[in-house]
mmCIF file of C-alpha atoms in Angstrom:
data_model
loop_
_atom_site.group_PDB
_atom_site.id
_atom_site.type_symbol
_atom_site.label_atom_id
_atom_site.label_comp_id
_atom_site.label_asym_id
_atom_site.label_seq_id
_atom_site.Cartn_x
_atom_site.Cartn_y
_atom_site.Cartn_z
ATOM 1 C CA MET A 1 97.130 130.844 103.166
ATOM 2 C CA PRO A 2 97.471 130.967 106.963
ATOM 3 C CA PRO A 3 100.260 128.935 108.571
ATOM 4 C CA VAL A 4 99.197 125.404 109.432
ATOM 5 C CA THR A 5 99.355 124.395 113.103
ATOM 6 C CA ILE A 6 99.927 120.690 113.689
ATOM 7 C CA VAL A 7 99.730 119.075 117.109
ATOM 8 C CA GLY A 8 101.887 115.947 117.284
ATOM 9 C CA ALA A 9 105.218 115.048 115.648
ATOM 10 C CA GLY A 10 104.287 111.488 114.756
ATOM 11 C CA LEU A 11 104.544 110.087 111.249
ATOM 12 C CA GLY A 12 101.289 111.656 110.061
ATOM 13 C CA GLY A 13 101.984 115.178 111.289
ATOM 14 C CA LEU A 14 105.546 115.064 109.958
ATOM 15 C CA THR A 15 104.379 113.885 106.529
ATOM 16 C CA LEU A 16 101.852 116.722 106.372
ATOM 17 C CA ALA A 17 104.460 119.315 107.340
ATOM 18 C CA ARG A 18 107.021 117.945 104.866
ATOM 19 C CA ILE A 19 104.687 118.058 101.853
ATOM 20 C CA LEU A 20 103.444 121.527 102.777
ATOM 21 C CA HIS A 21 107.083 122.641 103.046
ATOM 22 C CA LEU A 22 107.792 121.348 99.537
ATOM 23 C CA HIS A 23 104.986 123.597 98.297
ATOM 24 C CA GLY A 24 106.026 126.681 100.237
ATOM 25 C CA ILE A 25 103.313 126.523 102.876
ATOM 26 C CA PRO A 26 104.631 127.103 106.418
ATOM 27 C CA ALA A 27 103.675 124.795 109.264
ATOM 28 C CA THR A 28 104.441 124.628 112.962
ATOM 29 C CA ILE A 29 104.339 121.349 114.861
ATOM 30 C CA TYR A 30 103.808 121.391 118.629
ATOM 31 C CA GLU A 31 105.127 118.204 120.258
ATOM 32 C CA ALA A 32 104.903 117.257 123.925
ATOM 33 C CA ASP A 33 108.168 115.280 123.920
ATOM 34 C CA ALA A 34 111.219 117.290 124.936
ATOM 35 C CA SER A 35 113.206 116.110 121.906
ATOM 36 C CA ALA A 36 113.257 113.565 119.098
ATOM 37 C CA GLU A 37 115.171 111.193 121.386
ATOM 38 C CA THR A 38 112.835 111.377 124.391
ATOM 39 C CA ARG A 39 111.053 108.092 123.645
ATOM 40 C CA THR A 40 111.901 104.950 121.758
ATOM 41 C CA GLN A 41 109.814 104.747 118.614
ATOM 42 C CA GLY A 42 108.410 101.244 118.593
ATOM 43 C CA GLY A 43 109.284 98.410 116.303
ATOM 44 C CA GLN A 44 109.147 97.491 112.665
ATOM 45 C CA LEU A 45 106.536 98.735 110.229
ATOM 46 C CA ASP A 46 105.618 97.263 106.886
ATOM 47 C CA ILE A 47 105.116 100.161 104.494
ATOM 48 C CA HIS A 48 102.462 99.444 101.906
ATOM 49 C CA GLU A 49 102.466 100.252 98.210
ATOM 50 C CA HIS A 50 98.970 101.740 98.175
ATOM 51 C CA ASP A 51 99.261 104.246 101.035
ATOM 52 C CA GLY A 52 102.512 104.566 103.025
ATOM 53 C CA GLN A 53 104.769 104.443 99.978
ATOM 54 C CA VAL A 54 102.461 106.834 98.100
ATOM 55 C CA ALA A 55 102.773 109.315 100.982
ATOM 56 C CA LEU A 56 106.574 109.033 101.070
ATOM 57 C CA GLU A 57 106.738 109.612 97.332
ATOM 58 C CA ALA A 58 104.627 112.755 97.720
ATOM 59 C CA ALA A 59 107.066 113.795 100.446
ATOM 60 C CA GLY A 60 110.006 113.325 98.081
ATOM 61 C CA LEU A 61 111.572 110.732 100.373
ATOM 62 C CA THR A 62 111.451 107.511 98.357
ATOM 63 C CA ASP A 63 115.250 107.225 98.104
ATOM 64 C CA GLU A 64 115.684 107.842 101.827
ATOM 65 C CA PHE A 65 112.993 105.240 102.509
ATOM 66 C CA ARG A 66 114.696 102.653 100.306
ATOM 67 C CA ALA A 67 117.927 103.178 102.253
ATOM 68 C CA ILE A 68 116.374 102.120 105.580
ATOM 69 C CA ILE A 69 114.549 98.965 104.437
ATOM 70 C CA HIS A 70 115.276 95.812 106.431
ATOM 71 C CA GLU A 71 116.010 93.445 103.561
ATOM 72 C CA GLY A 72 114.476 90.016 104.080
ATOM 73 C CA GLY A 73 112.098 91.319 106.726
ATOM 74 C CA GLN A 74 108.942 90.427 104.783
ATOM 75 C CA ALA A 75 109.353 86.712 105.526
ATOM 76 C CA THR A 76 106.312 85.321 107.369
ATOM 77 C CA ARG A 77 105.798 82.102 109.272
ATOM 78 C CA ALA A 78 103.167 80.568 111.503
ATOM 79 C CA LEU A 79 103.936 77.951 114.164
ATOM 80 C CA ASP A 80 101.810 75.846 116.436
ATOM 81 C CA GLN A 81 102.356 76.086 120.197
ATOM 82 C CA HIS A 82 104.854 73.235 120.049
ATOM 83 C CA GLY A 83 107.011 75.072 117.503
ATOM 84 C CA ALA A 84 105.986 73.049 114.434
ATOM 85 C CA ILE A 85 105.902 75.144 111.259
ATOM 86 C CA LEU A 86 102.413 75.583 109.769
ATOM 87 C CA LEU A 87 103.297 78.250 107.184
ATOM 88 C CA ASP A 88 106.666 79.493 105.963
ATOM 89 C CA LYS A 89 106.824 82.229 103.331
ATOM 90 C CA PRO A 90 110.338 83.552 102.645
ATOM 91 C CA ASP A 91 110.914 87.131 101.534
ATOM 92 C CA ASP A 92 111.396 86.839 97.788
ATOM 93 C CA GLY A 93 111.158 90.605 97.263
ATOM 94 C CA SER A 94 107.700 90.472 95.674
ATOM 95 C CA HIS A 95 105.375 91.212 98.586
ATOM 96 C CA GLY A 96 105.370 95.012 98.241
ATOM 97 C CA ARG A 97 105.407 95.708 101.983
ATOM 98 C CA PRO A 98 109.049 96.380 102.924
ATOM 99 C CA GLU A 99 109.889 96.562 106.628
ATOM 100 C CA VAL A 100 111.527 99.556 108.285
ATOM 101 C CA LEU A 101 112.006 100.619 111.878
ATOM 102 C CA ARG A 102 109.582 103.309 112.993
ATOM 103 C CA GLY A 103 112.465 105.279 114.484
ATOM 104 C CA ASP A 104 114.360 105.285 111.165
ATOM 105 C CA LEU A 105 111.255 106.375 109.287
ATOM 106 C CA ARG A 106 110.590 109.178 111.756
ATOM 107 C CA ARG A 107 114.226 110.273 111.476
ATOM 108 C CA ILE A 108 114.129 110.746 107.699
ATOM 109 C CA LEU A 109 110.940 112.778 108.051
ATOM 110 C CA LEU A 110 112.421 114.915 110.834
ATOM 111 C CA GLN A 111 115.568 115.569 108.812
ATOM 112 C CA SER A 112 113.486 116.689 105.838
ATOM 113 C CA LEU A 113 111.946 119.631 107.697
ATOM 114 C CA PRO A 114 113.480 123.087 108.076
ATOM 115 C CA ASP A 115 114.898 123.979 111.467
ATOM 116 C CA GLY A 116 112.318 125.405 113.818
ATOM 117 C CA THR A 117 109.339 123.596 112.291
ATOM 118 C CA ILE A 118 108.917 121.526 115.462
ATOM 119 C CA GLN A 119 108.525 123.172 118.847
ATOM 120 C CA TRP A 120 109.572 120.453 121.296
ATOM 121 C CA GLY A 121 108.368 120.238 124.889
ATOM 122 C CA ARG A 122 105.069 121.938 124.053
ATOM 123 C CA LYS A 123 102.482 119.750 125.746
ATOM 124 C CA ILE A 124 98.887 120.712 125.020
ATOM 125 C CA ALA A 125 96.684 121.130 128.077
ATOM 126 C CA SER A 126 93.528 122.092 126.192
ATOM 127 C CA ALA A 127 92.156 123.517 122.969
ATOM 128 C CA GLN A 128 89.135 125.730 122.501
ATOM 129 C CA SER A 129 87.255 127.446 119.723
ATOM 130 C CA LEU A 130 87.252 131.236 119.694
ATOM 131 C CA GLY A 131 84.651 131.293 116.899
ATOM 132 C CA ASP A 132 84.916 132.103 113.207
ATOM 133 C CA GLY A 133 87.352 129.233 112.598
ATOM 134 C CA LEU A 134 89.897 130.514 115.115
ATOM 135 C CA HIS A 135 91.238 128.159 117.801
ATOM 136 C CA GLU A 136 93.366 128.673 120.875
ATOM 137 C CA LEU A 137 95.807 126.152 122.264
ATOM 138 C CA THR A 138 96.766 126.288 125.916
ATOM 139 C CA PHE A 139 100.039 124.583 126.829
ATOM 140 C CA ALA A 140 100.983 122.886 130.070
ATOM 141 C CA ASP A 141 103.196 125.857 131.001
ATOM 142 C CA GLY A 142 100.224 128.222 130.694
ATOM 143 C CA SER A 143 101.258 129.843 127.415
ATOM 144 C CA THR A 144 98.833 129.993 124.486
ATOM 145 C CA ALA A 145 98.802 130.095 120.689
ATOM 146 C CA THR A 146 96.030 130.800 118.208
ATOM 147 C CA THR A 147 95.543 129.432 114.713
ATOM 148 C CA ARG A 148 93.097 129.441 111.822
ATOM 149 C CA LEU A 149 94.098 125.992 110.592
ATOM 150 C CA LEU A 150 94.546 123.389 113.336
ATOM 151 C CA VAL A 151 95.362 119.733 112.679
ATOM 152 C CA GLY A 152 95.175 117.173 115.471
ATOM 153 C CA ALA A 153 97.853 114.579 114.751
ATOM 154 C CA ASP A 154 98.232 113.768 118.424
ATOM 155 C CA GLY A 155 97.258 110.129 118.550
ATOM 156 C CA ALA A 156 94.872 107.970 120.523
ATOM 157 C CA TRP A 157 94.258 110.383 123.387
ATOM 158 C CA SER A 158 94.096 113.491 121.227
ATOM 159 C CA LYS A 159 93.545 116.831 122.923
ATOM 160 C CA ILE A 160 92.222 118.223 119.631
ATOM 161 C CA ARG A 161 89.561 115.554 118.982
ATOM 162 C CA PRO A 162 87.072 117.020 121.534
ATOM 163 C CA LEU A 163 86.758 120.115 119.308
ATOM 164 C CA LEU A 164 85.117 117.834 116.729
ATOM 165 C CA SER A 165 83.810 114.726 118.442
ATOM 166 C CA ASP A 166 82.711 113.324 121.793
ATOM 167 C CA ALA A 167 84.106 109.897 120.919
ATOM 168 C CA LYS A 168 86.708 108.360 123.221
ATOM 169 C CA PRO A 169 88.807 105.230 122.678
ATOM 170 C CA GLU A 170 87.446 102.131 124.397
ATOM 171 C CA TYR A 171 89.171 98.872 125.345
ATOM 172 C CA VAL A 172 88.591 96.191 122.703
ATOM 173 C CA GLY A 173 89.043 93.248 125.073
ATOM 174 C CA SER A 174 92.619 92.279 124.286
ATOM 175 C CA SER A 175 96.085 93.597 125.082
ATOM 176 C CA PHE A 176 99.633 93.018 123.908
ATOM 177 C CA ILE A 177 102.710 92.599 126.113
ATOM 178 C CA GLU A 178 105.923 93.789 124.484
ATOM 179 C CA THR A 179 109.338 92.174 125.081
ATOM 180 C CA TYR A 180 112.767 92.167 123.406
ATOM 181 C CA LEU A 181 115.624 89.710 123.017
ATOM 182 C CA TYR A 182 118.949 91.252 121.942
ATOM 183 C CA ASP A 183 121.824 89.548 120.122
ATOM 184 C CA ALA A 184 119.397 86.689 119.709
ATOM 185 C CA ASP A 185 121.367 84.549 117.244
ATOM 186 C CA GLU A 186 124.186 84.235 119.782
ATOM 187 C CA ARG A 187 122.340 84.425 123.097
ATOM 188 C CA HIS A 188 118.948 82.910 122.226
ATOM 189 C CA PRO A 189 119.566 80.636 119.204
ATOM 190 C CA ALA A 190 116.474 78.445 119.665
ATOM 191 C CA SER A 191 114.158 81.464 119.777
ATOM 192 C CA ALA A 192 115.990 83.082 116.852
ATOM 193 C CA GLU A 193 115.512 79.937 114.789
ATOM 194 C CA ALA A 194 111.835 79.734 115.719
ATOM 195 C CA VAL A 195 111.154 83.338 114.683
ATOM 196 C CA GLY A 196 113.048 83.023 111.407
ATOM 197 C CA ASP A 197 113.951 85.939 109.161
ATOM 198 C CA GLY A 198 110.843 88.091 109.455
ATOM 199 C CA ALA A 199 107.513 87.832 111.286
ATOM 200 C CA MET A 200 106.437 84.790 113.297
ATOM 201 C CA PHE A 201 102.963 84.047 114.637
ATOM 202 C CA ALA A 202 102.211 81.273 117.135
ATOM 203 C CA LEU A 203 98.512 81.560 117.918
ATOM 204 C CA VAL A 204 95.617 79.674 119.474
ATOM 205 C CA PRO A 205 92.109 80.951 120.222
ATOM 206 C CA GLY A 206 92.355 83.741 122.779
ATOM 207 C CA LYS A 207 96.114 84.145 122.936
ATOM 208 C CA GLY A 208 99.350 83.961 121.021
ATOM 209 C CA ILE A 209 102.978 84.955 120.694
ATOM 210 C CA ALA A 210 104.001 87.068 117.698
ATOM 211 C CA ALA A 211 107.524 88.271 117.035
ATOM 212 C CA HIS A 212 109.517 90.226 114.459
ATOM 213 C CA ARG A 213 113.170 89.891 113.678
ATOM 214 C CA GLU A 214 114.659 93.372 113.519
ATOM 215 C CA ALA A 215 118.085 94.379 112.223
ATOM 216 C CA GLY A 216 121.055 93.549 114.454
ATOM 217 C CA GLY A 217 119.751 90.258 115.795
ATOM 218 C CA VAL A 218 116.835 91.788 117.719
ATOM 219 C CA LEU A 219 113.674 89.767 118.357
ATOM 220 C CA HIS A 220 110.739 92.053 119.166
ATOM 221 C CA THR A 221 107.774 90.188 120.607
ATOM 222 C CA TYR A 222 104.124 91.042 121.146
ATOM 223 C CA VAL A 223 102.319 88.552 123.365
ATOM 224 C CA GLN A 224 98.632 88.821 122.452
ATOM 225 C CA MET A 225 95.868 87.930 124.908
ATOM 226 C CA ILE A 226 92.111 88.305 125.200
ATOM 227 C CA ARG A 227 91.676 89.240 128.852
ATOM 228 C CA SER A 228 89.763 91.880 130.775
ATOM 229 C CA ALA A 229 91.377 95.162 131.647
ATOM 230 C CA GLU A 230 91.030 94.122 135.295
ATOM 231 C CA TRP A 231 93.019 90.933 134.682
ATOM 232 C CA PHE A 232 95.944 92.910 133.330
ATOM 233 C CA ALA A 233 95.590 95.517 136.081
ATOM 234 C CA SER A 234 96.136 92.764 138.646
ATOM 235 C CA ILE A 235 99.685 92.224 137.337
ATOM 236 C CA ASP A 236 102.427 94.394 138.793
ATOM 237 C CA PHE A 237 104.392 95.333 135.671
ATOM 238 C CA SER A 238 106.825 97.307 137.827
ATOM 239 C CA ASP A 239 108.117 93.910 139.001
ATOM 240 C CA ALA A 240 109.547 92.680 135.703
ATOM 241 C CA ALA A 241 110.404 89.161 136.858
ATOM 242 C CA ALA A 242 106.995 88.555 138.405
ATOM 243 C CA ALA A 243 105.184 90.022 135.386
ATOM 244 C CA LYS A 244 107.146 87.851 132.949
ATOM 245 C CA ALA A 245 106.416 84.778 135.034
ATOM 246 C CA ARG A 246 102.703 85.621 135.236
ATOM 247 C CA ILE A 247 102.374 86.103 131.482
ATOM 248 C CA ALA A 248 104.487 83.032 130.671
ATOM 249 C CA ALA A 249 102.255 80.914 132.931
ATOM 250 C CA GLU A 250 99.441 81.470 130.431
ATOM 251 C CA PHE A 251 101.577 79.594 127.869
ATOM 252 C CA ASP A 252 102.444 76.601 130.039
ATOM 253 C CA GLY A 253 103.330 73.609 127.862
ATOM 254 C CA TRP A 254 104.296 75.698 124.832
ATOM 255 C CA ALA A 255 107.656 75.190 123.148
ATOM 256 C CA PRO A 256 110.503 76.620 125.266
ATOM 257 C CA ALA A 257 111.825 78.491 122.206
ATOM 258 C CA LEU A 258 108.524 80.408 122.192
ATOM 259 C CA THR A 259 108.055 80.981 125.924
ATOM 260 C CA ALA A 260 111.670 82.187 126.153
ATOM 261 C CA LEU A 261 110.545 85.200 124.126
ATOM 262 C CA ILE A 262 108.721 86.162 127.337
ATOM 263 C CA THR A 263 110.796 84.747 130.162
ATOM 264 C CA ASP A 264 114.225 85.705 128.792
ATOM 265 C CA SER A 265 113.270 89.242 127.761
ATOM 266 C CA ASP A 266 116.157 91.680 128.006
ATOM 267 C CA THR A 267 113.705 94.481 128.772
ATOM 268 C CA PRO A 268 110.884 94.724 131.315
ATOM 269 C CA PRO A 269 107.596 93.606 129.745
ATOM 270 C CA VAL A 270 105.445 96.536 128.643
ATOM 271 C CA LEU A 271 101.658 96.326 128.603
ATOM 272 C CA ARG A 272 100.049 97.732 125.449
ATOM 273 C CA THR A 273 96.318 98.002 126.028
ATOM 274 C CA ILE A 274 94.398 97.865 122.740
ATOM 275 C CA ASN A 275 91.818 100.621 122.464
ATOM 276 C CA ALA A 276 89.776 101.780 119.495
ATOM 277 C CA LEU A 277 87.424 104.509 118.384
ATOM 278 C CA PRO A 278 84.079 103.511 116.851
ATOM 279 C CA THR A 279 84.645 101.948 113.428
ATOM 280 C CA ASP A 280 82.408 104.568 111.805
ATOM 281 C CA HIS A 281 83.910 107.524 113.685
ATOM 282 C CA ARG A 282 83.262 110.804 111.879
ATOM 283 C CA TRP A 283 82.258 114.344 112.705
ATOM 284 C CA ASP A 284 80.419 117.333 111.275
ATOM 285 C CA ARG A 285 82.580 119.958 109.609
ATOM 286 C CA VAL A 286 83.909 122.413 112.196
ATOM 287 C CA PRO A 287 85.614 125.484 110.683
ATOM 288 C CA GLY A 288 89.386 125.591 110.948
ATOM 289 C CA VAL A 289 90.165 122.175 112.460
ATOM 290 C CA THR A 290 90.550 118.525 111.433
ATOM 291 C CA LEU A 291 92.262 115.289 112.528
ATOM 292 C CA LEU A 292 94.533 112.660 111.019
ATOM 293 C CA GLY A 293 95.944 109.270 112.012
ATOM 294 C CA ASP A 294 94.970 107.701 115.338
ATOM 295 C CA ALA A 295 93.368 110.945 116.464
ATOM 296 C CA ALA A 296 90.829 110.412 113.673
ATOM 297 C CA HIS A 297 90.494 106.621 113.435
ATOM 298 C CA LEU A 298 92.218 104.652 116.194
ATOM 299 C CA ALA A 299 91.850 100.933 115.471
ATOM 300 C CA PRO A 300 93.482 97.686 116.632
ATOM 301 C CA PRO A 301 97.013 97.187 115.289
ATOM 302 C CA ALA A 302 96.880 95.443 111.914
ATOM 303 C CA GLY A 303 99.856 96.853 110.052
ATOM 304 C CA GLU A 304 97.903 99.797 108.708
ATOM 305 C CA GLY A 305 98.014 102.546 111.368
ATOM 306 C CA ALA A 306 101.320 104.180 110.429
ATOM 307 C CA ASN A 307 100.588 103.812 106.725
ATOM 308 C CA LEU A 308 97.189 105.447 107.118
ATOM 309 C CA ALA A 309 98.566 108.283 109.232
ATOM 310 C CA MET A 310 101.143 109.153 106.576
ATOM 311 C CA PHE A 311 98.563 108.811 103.826
ATOM 312 C CA ASP A 312 96.164 111.070 105.755
ATOM 313 C CA GLY A 313 98.955 113.632 106.087
ATOM 314 C CA ALA A 314 99.698 113.468 102.362
ATOM 315 C CA GLU A 315 96.036 113.715 101.373
ATOM 316 C CA LEU A 316 95.417 116.652 103.701
ATOM 317 C CA ALA A 317 98.489 118.407 102.316
ATOM 318 C CA LYS A 318 97.250 117.858 98.760
ATOM 319 C CA ALA A 319 93.825 119.262 99.660
ATOM 320 C CA ILE A 320 95.388 122.358 101.246
ATOM 321 C CA ILE A 321 97.665 122.842 98.236
ATOM 322 C CA ALA A 322 94.666 122.505 95.890
ATOM 323 C CA HIS A 323 92.615 125.070 97.862
ATOM 324 C CA PRO A 324 95.206 127.517 99.261
ATOM 325 C CA ASN A 325 92.710 130.343 99.659
ATOM 326 C CA ASP A 326 89.766 128.329 100.943
ATOM 327 C CA ILE A 327 90.487 126.386 104.129
ATOM 328 C CA GLU A 328 86.967 125.025 104.389
ATOM 329 C CA ALA A 329 86.996 123.685 100.831
ATOM 330 C CA ALA A 330 90.307 121.942 101.603
ATOM 331 C CA LEU A 331 89.073 120.374 104.833
ATOM 332 C CA THR A 332 85.736 119.374 103.308
ATOM 333 C CA ALA A 333 87.458 117.600 100.430
ATOM 334 C CA TYR A 334 89.915 115.881 102.756
ATOM 335 C CA GLU A 335 87.263 114.634 105.177
ATOM 336 C CA ALA A 336 84.956 113.426 102.399
ATOM 337 C CA ALA A 337 87.622 110.880 101.447
ATOM 338 C CA LEU A 338 88.949 110.342 104.987
ATOM 339 C CA PHE A 339 85.758 109.002 106.537
ATOM 340 C CA PRO A 340 85.020 106.057 104.212
ATOM 341 C CA ARG A 341 88.728 105.201 104.000
ATOM 342 C CA SER A 342 89.026 105.159 107.789
ATOM 343 C CA GLN A 343 85.861 103.123 108.295
ATOM 344 C CA SER A 344 86.955 100.453 105.823
ATOM 345 C CA SER A 345 90.409 100.187 107.343
ATOM 346 C CA ALA A 346 89.104 100.057 110.922
ATOM 347 C CA ALA A 347 86.666 97.278 110.027
ATOM 348 C CA ASP A 348 89.537 95.330 108.460
ATOM 349 C CA ALA A 349 91.679 95.849 111.578
ATOM 350 C CA HIS A 350 89.001 94.328 113.824
ATOM 351 C CA LYS A 351 88.716 91.380 111.424
ATOM 352 C CA ILE A 352 92.480 90.803 111.536
ATOM 353 C CA LEU A 353 92.479 90.862 115.331
ATOM 354 C CA ASP A 354 89.803 88.179 115.196
ATOM 355 C CA LEU A 355 91.852 86.168 112.678
ATOM 356 C CA CYS A 356 94.723 86.226 115.201
ATOM 357 C CA LEU A 357 92.815 85.495 118.406
ATOM 358 C CA GLY A 358 89.371 84.255 117.396
ATOM 359 C CA ASP A 359 87.926 80.753 117.539
ATOM 360 C CA ASN A 360 89.604 79.613 114.307
ATOM 361 C CA ALA A 361 93.151 80.784 115.137
ATOM 362 C CA PRO A 362 95.728 80.128 113.810
ATOM 363 C CA TYR A 363 94.194 78.695 110.638
ATOM 364 C CA SER A 364 92.087 81.778 109.991
ATOM 365 C CA LEU A 365 95.253 83.889 109.869
ATOM 366 C CA ILE A 366 97.084 81.310 107.760
ATOM 367 C CA ASP A 367 94.219 81.319 105.252
ATOM 368 C CA PHE A 368 94.405 85.119 105.177
ATOM 369 C CA PHE A 369 98.163 85.119 104.609
ATOM 370 C CA THR A 370 97.895 82.465 101.914
ATOM 371 C CA GLY A 371 95.315 84.553 100.098
ATOM 372 C CA VAL A 372 97.446 87.692 100.365
ATOM 373 C CA PHE A 373 100.536 85.958 99.019
ATOM 374 C CA ASP A 374 98.620 84.203 96.254
ATOM 375 C CA ARG A 375 97.060 87.476 95.128
ATOM 376 C CA LYS A 376 100.496 89.091 94.991
ATOM 377 C CA HIS A 377 101.590 86.427 92.492
ATOM 378 C CA GLU A 378 98.540 86.401 90.245
#
């Protein structure tokens, strides 16, 4: 079994490396970031019973996962733009989607790997096939590495994807603007009360304000808007005050407890453009290389991306373990299950984006939530 080369130290690549390590198969991860602390790691993730938790169990990290759960974080509420409660579901411990911070989850995966597994500060400039299943990576510093088993776990703008596919992510027509309020219960009590204990959604057709309560009194907000890429490009996000004012103006007349999630942000607003690969993205088998996570199936955010990336990593590891002397059999088996799984999930993600911002918002999302919760209690 040749060593496995993984590009990208996100959740999917780390899960793959961890499970391979448990089975004595060496892996090297090349990561562009200079260290684990180079970038903040996003907000809260709900980890699902059917994929993310399955992957963590395969990684032998269920106890570590349980230790980082944000208890009470599965509460969900929907408000109208005036702050009136339309739906309020407390966290009674039965929803099966516990919330954790992405950074905490990444930390337990990082700590589970032997020293030297990750080569930090190794930014990929390009990748090329040398034939016969052999691939060469060229790094930004001009150095190179070759491998017979290459896994692109390098996200939306993957440098490995072009070895397999001509597909490129395209703008889906909506973007999110990310803000934070810190010490919210003391400094922003009205907003803290509006958000509640878990996730809050205040939506109308075309736009909305969604927020999560994170541990330590943090309110993490994603302002969601259907607007052209040019509309967002006209806003100078380097001028935090002006950008906050411009975004808040789109919510004129909304409850102050909601608009304060924008105007009072303790951090500069960050634009998150939503891009996606084709829902049915797939590729013909190319010897010696495959993809996982967003590199394989980038879709709008719907609570599934991190779960799928970890599950992809676990499933690829299992395929490699099952076929240690036949790389192509392993990759063929993995991709045969990957493609329909990815297509189904991507289609669902587009539907959820429409539930949030489409013509029937917010009632479309409330109906969806009600169905989810009712099914959990059947």
